[in-house]
Amino acid sequence: MRLLLPAGTTETALVDGISAAGATPELMKHTPSADAEILAYGQPVAAPVTPVSPNGCPTPAAVTRAVREVCEFDVSIVDAGLAEPTAAPTVDLGVDPGADIRESTPVPDAASIFDRAATYASSLPDDDLVIGETVPGGTTTALAVLTALGEPAAVSSSLPANPIERKRRVVDEALEASDLRSGGLDGQPLEAIERMGDPVQATVMGLVTGALEADIDVTLAGGTQMIAVAALLRHAGLEGPLSIATTSFVADEQGDRLGEACYRLNCELTVTDPGFDEREHVSMERYCAGEAKEGVAMGGALSLVSEDRLPTVLDRFEVVCDRLGIDD
Ligand code: AAM
């Protein structure tokens, strides 16, 4: 099994109060580069910060890294539009950072990103891929492409209280800037990304398509951003079952909507509860309070952990937090 982490950015994350995937909007552009380093090395190396929410909740990369230290799987990080340097080894598919979706064409080369990602994934030697994401503002761009496709638009948030009205206003402005109406790009997924999305979506879509063509099994590791990718793939005509693995934090927040979306998109759904409520650790308490919830393939990584190894993973998460300078 190989974990692929497409890591990228969208300037949409700079909208005030839209994301907690970084302590401040200015620091958020470093989050994907730092997440890549945490996954690769266990701590930031060149990135100037450990990504934490404004309340100090550590990035889900710390959880995924803890699972990796216990379960040992291969990782490849795909540069899906990083805005800042990373010292993590990355696969270069020539992807630029995404612009603000309130511009007319935030991802002008979505179609060629898709092609390059598909070619890369189809050449991999693995039997199974788990594909995650890190892109602050990603739930807003997910809402935007779902709206453009005419799909029911329910998305999660890295904030405990989802700023959904704020996101809807951004999406309305994005539709206007792209001269679109809701549902106007039904059946045109790459155009939806080009005019309303982010470069990570084009990358994940290409990776999944290339892998499935090469008979490699794929799990989409994430929450509602992966629902948006599944919708994009269905609008591209992809048939056959898809599979999503996410955390109980997303599932609890979304309620019935998550299962309904998976049913509609013919997606198998795996939800993993890491049992953070049974520990007294400040990071785990933050997750239980609804912060972060998912990201950096956290749900997919946790789904690999057998019940008897979960305590070891939680112990390891405490060690990783310690290494990251997060007090308990
Ligand atoms: C990724 N890195 C993160 C993080 N994510 N570091 C700290 N907290 C997170 N939540 P939103 O749309 O609210 O920004 O949420 C999506 C982001 O949150 C993604 O980057 C996802 O991977 C996660």
XYZ file of C-alpha atoms and ligand atoms in Angstrom, residues 18-22 31 35 51-53 57-60 133-140 157-159 167 225 292 294-296, ligand 1:
54
model
C -13.117 30.528 6.253
C -10.505 28.036 7.481
C -8.647 26.920 10.595
C -5.951 24.980 8.713
C -3.296 27.333 10.100
C 0.357 24.400 6.005
C 2.094 18.757 6.449
C 0.242 23.832 11.392
C -2.151 24.406 14.261
C -5.599 25.934 14.332
C -5.248 22.048 17.504
C -2.419 20.242 15.668
C -2.698 19.324 12.001
C -4.154 15.911 11.136
C -5.220 15.850 0.442
C -4.000 18.961 2.153
C -5.324 22.284 0.836
C -6.480 24.961 3.286
C -9.785 26.382 2.054
C -10.484 23.004 0.435
C -13.994 22.639 1.839
C -14.949 25.959 0.236
C -15.009 22.584 7.970
C -11.766 22.666 9.904
C -13.545 25.068 12.274
C -18.655 29.951 2.164
C -13.589 17.259 -0.121
C -9.725 20.034 12.298
C -9.978 15.358 9.014
C -7.258 16.042 6.471
C -3.881 14.724 5.301
C -4.838 20.115 6.515
N -3.848 20.582 7.285
C -4.387 21.049 8.382
C -5.770 20.855 8.300
N -6.043 20.261 7.105
N -3.784 21.609 9.457
C -4.537 22.001 10.465
N -5.882 21.848 10.466
C -6.531 21.283 9.389
N -7.834 21.145 9.426
P -10.923 24.084 5.488
O -11.717 24.137 4.226
O -11.718 24.496 6.676
O -9.631 24.844 5.335
O -10.529 22.564 5.771
C -9.745 21.820 4.861
C -8.312 21.700 5.303
O -8.217 21.084 6.594
C -7.521 20.800 4.380
O -6.227 21.312 4.191
C -7.479 19.486 5.138
O -6.449 18.635 4.713
C -7.370 19.917 6.583
